[in-house]
Amino acid sequence: RGARKLIPGQSAQDVAQHFAIVLDDELISTPYIDFIQNPNGIDASNVARSDQPTGRALIVVDARGENSIVVVPGANSQVALRRGLPPSRVVLAQLEIPIATVIAAFTAAREAGALTVLNPAPAAPLPDELLDELLANCNVVVPNESELRLLGGVDELVRRCGSAALVVTRGGDGV
């Protein structure tokens, strides 16, 4: 899912960087890295290899067009900013990696003046203090309707987001 969000953001002036951990298996990791680098030109130097299986996210869509995401974190649970965050104008993250890593990346990004965009998928109930710390470093939060409910609803999320923009996607009904 993460690489799928990188490719549309790639432009002639900007080089998208992808942070991930994939299974250290040439049959899986090499084609994955080749896919995001060629022909898309995404910098994959921060894609690490692990002895853990590559993370999986299964998206299940119900009859109303609403989706649920079932996550098996695998190697994604090991994603960390080991070398810091490279200079960036926009940092996009979702919650398939450790929330501490997202908070660290967003904190560094905001300190450097970058725009931060959070897709809180897959949503899960979070302790209030952790959610507040995460949202304090967001410029834009993009939940779907299910994630919005899990995060407390529109009024609660607007209150917690402060000056961040809130964009709710609506499944089969569009944005």
PDB file of C-alpha atoms in Angstrom:
ATOM      1  CA  ARG A   1       0.000   0.000   0.000  1.00  0.00           C
ATOM      2  CA  GLY A   2       2.762   2.464   0.807  1.00  0.00           C
ATOM      3  CA  ALA A   3       4.521   2.215  -2.542  1.00  0.00           C
ATOM      4  CA  ARG A   4       1.177   2.652  -4.312  1.00  0.00           C
ATOM      5  CA  LYS A   5       0.858   6.107  -2.693  1.00  0.00           C
ATOM      6  CA  LEU A   6       4.387   7.168  -3.696  1.00  0.00           C
ATOM      7  CA  ILE A   7       4.136   6.826  -7.446  1.00  0.00           C
ATOM      8  CA  PRO A   8       1.461   9.513  -8.054  1.00  0.00           C
ATOM      9  CA  GLY A   9       3.518  11.969  -5.952  1.00  0.00           C
ATOM     10  CA  GLN A  10       6.619  11.536  -8.053  1.00  0.00           C
ATOM     11  CA  SER A  11       7.488  14.447 -10.340  1.00  0.00           C
ATOM     12  CA  ALA A  12      10.383  15.646 -12.439  1.00  0.00           C
ATOM     13  CA  GLN A  13      11.458  18.071  -9.704  1.00  0.00           C
ATOM     14  CA  ASP A  14      11.066  15.790  -6.684  1.00  0.00           C
ATOM     15  CA  VAL A  15      12.422  12.398  -5.799  1.00  0.00           C
ATOM     16  CA  ALA A  16      10.087  10.354  -3.645  1.00  0.00           C
ATOM     17  CA  GLN A  17      11.780   8.277  -0.978  1.00  0.00           C
ATOM     18  CA  HIS A  18      10.283   5.050   0.244  1.00  0.00           C
ATOM     19  CA  PHE A  19      10.885   3.720   3.760  1.00  0.00           C
ATOM     20  CA  ALA A  20      10.005   0.088   4.202  1.00  0.00           C
ATOM     21  CA  ILE A  21      11.318  -3.243   5.305  1.00  0.00           C
ATOM     22  CA  VAL A  22      10.817  -6.249   3.077  1.00  0.00           C
ATOM     23  CA  LEU A  23      11.599  -9.928   3.435  1.00  0.00           C
ATOM     24  CA  ASP A  24      15.251 -10.618   2.622  1.00  0.00           C
ATOM     25  CA  ASP A  25      14.350 -13.026  -0.138  1.00  0.00           C
ATOM     26  CA  GLU A  26      15.530 -12.277  -3.658  1.00  0.00           C
ATOM     27  CA  LEU A  27      12.288 -13.657  -5.116  1.00  0.00           C
ATOM     28  CA  ILE A  28      10.293 -10.990  -3.238  1.00  0.00           C
ATOM     29  CA  SER A  29      12.532  -8.050  -2.353  1.00  0.00           C
ATOM     30  CA  THR A  30      14.350  -7.606  -5.665  1.00  0.00           C
ATOM     31  CA  PRO A  31      11.174  -7.401  -7.825  1.00  0.00           C
ATOM     32  CA  TYR A  32       9.570  -5.083  -5.230  1.00  0.00           C
ATOM     33  CA  ILE A  33      12.526  -2.703  -5.192  1.00  0.00           C
ATOM     34  CA  ASP A  34      12.816  -2.859  -8.994  1.00  0.00           C
ATOM     35  CA  PHE A  35       9.092  -2.048  -9.298  1.00  0.00           C
ATOM     36  CA  ILE A  36       9.305   1.144  -7.234  1.00  0.00           C
ATOM     37  CA  GLN A  37      12.627   2.290  -8.708  1.00  0.00           C
ATOM     38  CA  ASN A  38      12.150   1.397 -12.368  1.00  0.00           C
ATOM     39  CA  PRO A  39      10.429   3.024 -14.201  1.00  0.00           C
ATOM     40  CA  ASN A  40       9.072   5.157 -11.332  1.00  0.00           C
ATOM     41  CA  GLY A  41      12.437   6.549 -10.183  1.00  0.00           C
ATOM     42  CA  ILE A  42      11.643   6.344  -6.481  1.00  0.00           C
ATOM     43  CA  ASP A  43      14.646   6.365  -4.150  1.00  0.00           C
ATOM     44  CA  ALA A  44      14.609   2.950  -2.478  1.00  0.00           C
ATOM     45  CA  SER A  45      17.888   3.364  -0.576  1.00  0.00           C
ATOM     46  CA  ASN A  46      15.902   3.321   2.671  1.00  0.00           C
ATOM     47  CA  VAL A  47      14.208  -0.003   1.898  1.00  0.00           C
ATOM     48  CA  ALA A  48      15.817  -2.442   4.304  1.00  0.00           C
ATOM     49  CA  ARG A  49      15.683  -6.216   4.236  1.00  0.00           C
ATOM     50  CA  SER A  50      14.541  -8.411   7.117  1.00  0.00           C
ATOM     51  CA  ASP A  51      14.279 -12.052   8.072  1.00  0.00           C
ATOM     52  CA  GLN A  52      10.612 -11.388   8.872  1.00  0.00           C
ATOM     53  CA  PRO A  53       7.947 -11.888   6.190  1.00  0.00           C
ATOM     54  CA  THR A  54       6.962  -8.775   4.269  1.00  0.00           C
ATOM     55  CA  GLY A  55       3.937  -7.064   5.805  1.00  0.00           C
ATOM     56  CA  ARG A  56       0.560  -7.666   4.248  1.00  0.00           C
ATOM     57  CA  ALA A  57      -2.626  -5.634   4.257  1.00  0.00           C
ATOM     58  CA  LEU A  58      -5.793  -7.270   3.027  1.00  0.00           C
ATOM     59  CA  ILE A  59      -8.566  -4.878   2.085  1.00  0.00           C
ATOM     60  CA  VAL A  60     -12.060  -6.268   2.440  1.00  0.00           C
ATOM     61  CA  VAL A  61     -14.905  -4.271   0.876  1.00  0.00           C
ATOM     62  CA  ASP A  62     -18.493  -4.786   2.031  1.00  0.00           C
ATOM     63  CA  ALA A  63     -21.681  -4.485  -0.049  1.00  0.00           C
ATOM     64  CA  ARG A  64     -21.928  -0.737   0.773  1.00  0.00           C
ATOM     65  CA  GLY A  65     -18.435  -0.036  -0.561  1.00  0.00           C
ATOM     66  CA  GLU A  66     -16.932   0.376   2.912  1.00  0.00           C
ATOM     67  CA  ASN A  67     -13.566  -1.222   3.444  1.00  0.00           C
ATOM     68  CA  SER A  68     -11.868  -2.890   6.358  1.00  0.00           C
ATOM     69  CA  ILE A  69      -8.156  -3.516   6.412  1.00  0.00           C
ATOM     70  CA  VAL A  70      -6.728  -6.650   7.966  1.00  0.00           C
ATOM     71  CA  VAL A  71      -3.022  -6.198   8.679  1.00  0.00           C
ATOM     72  CA  VAL A  72      -0.308  -8.747   9.260  1.00  0.00           C
ATOM     73  CA  PRO A  73       2.592  -6.386  10.097  1.00  0.00           C
ATOM     74  CA  GLY A  74       5.508  -8.733   9.474  1.00  0.00           C
ATOM     75  CA  ALA A  75       8.645  -6.739   8.673  1.00  0.00           C
ATOM     76  CA  ASN A  76       6.673  -3.468   8.762  1.00  0.00           C
ATOM     77  CA  SER A  77       6.759  -3.734  12.558  1.00  0.00           C
ATOM     78  CA  GLN A  78      10.525  -3.116  12.335  1.00  0.00           C
ATOM     79  CA  VAL A  79      10.427   0.141  10.359  1.00  0.00           C
ATOM     80  CA  ALA A  80      12.412   2.840  12.183  1.00  0.00           C
ATOM     81  CA  LEU A  81      14.280   6.025  11.272  1.00  0.00           C
ATOM     82  CA  ARG A  82      17.775   4.669  11.766  1.00  0.00           C
ATOM     83  CA  ARG A  83      19.496   7.368   9.704  1.00  0.00           C
ATOM     84  CA  GLY A  84      17.089  10.213  10.345  1.00  0.00           C
ATOM     85  CA  LEU A  85      14.724  11.731   7.851  1.00  0.00           C
ATOM     86  CA  PRO A  86      16.192  12.980   4.569  1.00  0.00           C
ATOM     87  CA  PRO A  87      15.328  16.551   3.491  1.00  0.00           C
ATOM     88  CA  SER A  88      11.682  16.461   2.467  1.00  0.00           C
ATOM     89  CA  ARG A  89       8.898  18.828   1.495  1.00  0.00           C
ATOM     90  CA  VAL A  90       6.116  16.320   2.185  1.00  0.00           C
ATOM     91  CA  VAL A  91       6.099  13.293   4.478  1.00  0.00           C
ATOM     92  CA  LEU A  92       3.226  10.833   4.067  1.00  0.00           C
ATOM     93  CA  ALA A  93       2.686   7.998   6.532  1.00  0.00           C
ATOM     94  CA  GLN A  94       0.096   5.437   7.433  1.00  0.00           C
ATOM     95  CA  LEU A  95      -0.255   3.236  10.487  1.00  0.00           C
ATOM     96  CA  GLU A  96       1.059  -0.013   9.025  1.00  0.00           C
ATOM     97  CA  ILE A  97       4.386   0.822  10.689  1.00  0.00           C
ATOM     98  CA  PRO A  98       5.029   1.470  14.400  1.00  0.00           C
ATOM     99  CA  ILE A  99       3.281   4.605  15.598  1.00  0.00           C
ATOM    100  CA  ALA A 100       6.499   5.667  17.351  1.00  0.00           C
ATOM    101  CA  THR A 101       8.188   5.707  13.928  1.00  0.00           C
ATOM    102  CA  VAL A 102       5.391   7.828  12.441  1.00  0.00           C
ATOM    103  CA  ILE A 103       5.614  10.279  15.360  1.00  0.00           C
ATOM    104  CA  ALA A 104       9.420  10.492  15.030  1.00  0.00           C
ATOM    105  CA  ALA A 105       9.187  11.062  11.270  1.00  0.00           C
ATOM    106  CA  PHE A 106       6.449  13.689  11.603  1.00  0.00           C
ATOM    107  CA  THR A 107       8.261  15.474  14.433  1.00  0.00           C
ATOM    108  CA  ALA A 108      11.469  15.664  12.368  1.00  0.00           C
ATOM    109  CA  ALA A 109       9.513  16.686   9.269  1.00  0.00           C
ATOM    110  CA  ARG A 110       7.673  19.505  11.030  1.00  0.00           C
ATOM    111  CA  GLU A 111      10.898  20.758  12.621  1.00  0.00           C
ATOM    112  CA  ALA A 112      12.392  20.904   9.106  1.00  0.00           C
ATOM    113  CA  GLY A 113       9.349  22.741   7.717  1.00  0.00           C
ATOM    114  CA  ALA A 114       7.892  19.828   5.740  1.00  0.00           C
ATOM    115  CA  LEU A 115       4.189  19.171   5.285  1.00  0.00           C
ATOM    116  CA  THR A 116       2.968  16.004   7.039  1.00  0.00           C
ATOM    117  CA  VAL A 117       0.074  13.888   5.777  1.00  0.00           C
ATOM    118  CA  LEU A 118      -1.378  11.054   7.842  1.00  0.00           C
ATOM    119  CA  ASN A 119      -3.522   8.294   6.414  1.00  0.00           C
ATOM    120  CA  PRO A 120      -4.560   6.614   9.710  1.00  0.00           C
ATOM    121  CA  ALA A 121      -5.000   3.209   8.110  1.00  0.00           C
ATOM    122  CA  PRO A 122      -5.405   0.718   9.383  1.00  0.00           C
ATOM    123  CA  ALA A 123      -7.226   2.459  12.188  1.00  0.00           C
ATOM    124  CA  ALA A 124      -7.143   1.044  15.662  1.00  0.00           C
ATOM    125  CA  PRO A 125      -8.077   2.543  19.006  1.00  0.00           C
ATOM    126  CA  LEU A 126      -5.116   4.482  20.379  1.00  0.00           C
ATOM    127  CA  PRO A 127      -4.462   5.786  23.889  1.00  0.00           C
ATOM    128  CA  ASP A 128      -5.420   9.469  24.091  1.00  0.00           C
ATOM    129  CA  GLU A 129      -1.879  10.687  24.781  1.00  0.00           C
ATOM    130  CA  LEU A 130      -0.462   8.762  21.824  1.00  0.00           C
ATOM    131  CA  LEU A 131      -3.188   9.992  19.481  1.00  0.00           C
ATOM    132  CA  ASP A 132      -2.664  13.582  20.653  1.00  0.00           C
ATOM    133  CA  GLU A 133       1.103  13.333  20.101  1.00  0.00           C
ATOM    134  CA  LEU A 134       0.544  11.928  16.624  1.00  0.00           C
ATOM    135  CA  LEU A 135      -2.051  14.527  15.602  1.00  0.00           C
ATOM    136  CA  ALA A 136       0.015  17.405  17.023  1.00  0.00           C
ATOM    137  CA  ASN A 137       2.521  16.778  14.240  1.00  0.00           C
ATOM    138  CA  CYS A 138       0.038  16.454  11.355  1.00  0.00           C
ATOM    139  CA  ASN A 139      -0.767  19.074   8.743  1.00  0.00           C
ATOM    140  CA  VAL A 140      -3.322  16.913   6.944  1.00  0.00           C
ATOM    141  CA  VAL A 141      -5.243  13.890   8.247  1.00  0.00           C
ATOM    142  CA  VAL A 142      -7.025  11.695   5.670  1.00  0.00           C
ATOM    143  CA  PRO A 143      -9.196   9.021   7.330  1.00  0.00           C
ATOM    144  CA  ASN A 144     -12.003   7.085   5.724  1.00  0.00           C
ATOM    145  CA  GLU A 145     -15.388   6.994   7.460  1.00  0.00           C
ATOM    146  CA  SER A 146     -14.578   3.870   9.499  1.00  0.00           C
ATOM    147  CA  GLU A 147     -11.257   5.302  10.646  1.00  0.00           C
ATOM    148  CA  LEU A 148     -12.984   8.563  11.490  1.00  0.00           C
ATOM    149  CA  ARG A 149     -15.430   6.720  13.779  1.00  0.00           C
ATOM    150  CA  LEU A 150     -12.578   4.864  15.510  1.00  0.00           C
ATOM    151  CA  LEU A 151     -10.763   8.159  16.054  1.00  0.00           C
ATOM    152  CA  GLY A 152     -13.770   9.712  17.800  1.00  0.00           C
ATOM    153  CA  GLY A 153     -15.869  11.215  14.996  1.00  0.00           C
ATOM    154  CA  VAL A 154     -15.696  14.519  13.132  1.00  0.00           C
ATOM    155  CA  ASP A 155     -16.110  16.901  16.076  1.00  0.00           C
ATOM    156  CA  GLU A 156     -13.589  15.059  18.247  1.00  0.00           C
ATOM    157  CA  LEU A 157     -11.030  14.722  15.475  1.00  0.00           C
ATOM    158  CA  VAL A 158     -11.379  18.378  14.435  1.00  0.00           C
ATOM    159  CA  ARG A 159     -10.822  19.379  18.071  1.00  0.00           C
ATOM    160  CA  ARG A 160      -7.773  17.148  18.404  1.00  0.00           C
ATOM    161  CA  CYS A 161      -6.279  18.074  15.026  1.00  0.00           C
ATOM    162  CA  GLY A 162      -6.112  21.755  15.872  1.00  0.00           C
ATOM    163  CA  SER A 163      -4.960  23.554  12.730  1.00  0.00           C
ATOM    164  CA  ALA A 164      -4.544  20.384  10.650  1.00  0.00           C
ATOM    165  CA  ALA A 165      -6.785  19.911   7.647  1.00  0.00           C
ATOM    166  CA  LEU A 166      -9.186  16.985   7.845  1.00  0.00           C
ATOM    167  CA  VAL A 167     -10.145  15.224   4.596  1.00  0.00           C
ATOM    168  CA  VAL A 168     -12.550  12.301   4.982  1.00  0.00           C
ATOM    169  CA  THR A 169     -12.743   9.782   2.162  1.00  0.00           C
ATOM    170  CA  ARG A 170     -16.162   8.202   1.679  1.00  0.00           C
ATOM    171  CA  GLY A 171     -15.583   4.798   0.113  1.00  0.00           C
ATOM    172  CA  GLY A 172     -17.900   4.204  -2.816  1.00  0.00           C
ATOM    173  CA  ASP A 173     -19.235   7.789  -2.508  1.00  0.00           C
ATOM    174  CA  GLY A 174     -15.803   9.343  -3.207  1.00  0.00           C
ATOM    175  CA  VAL A 175     -14.038  12.100  -1.236  1.00  0.00           C
TER     176      VAL A 175
END
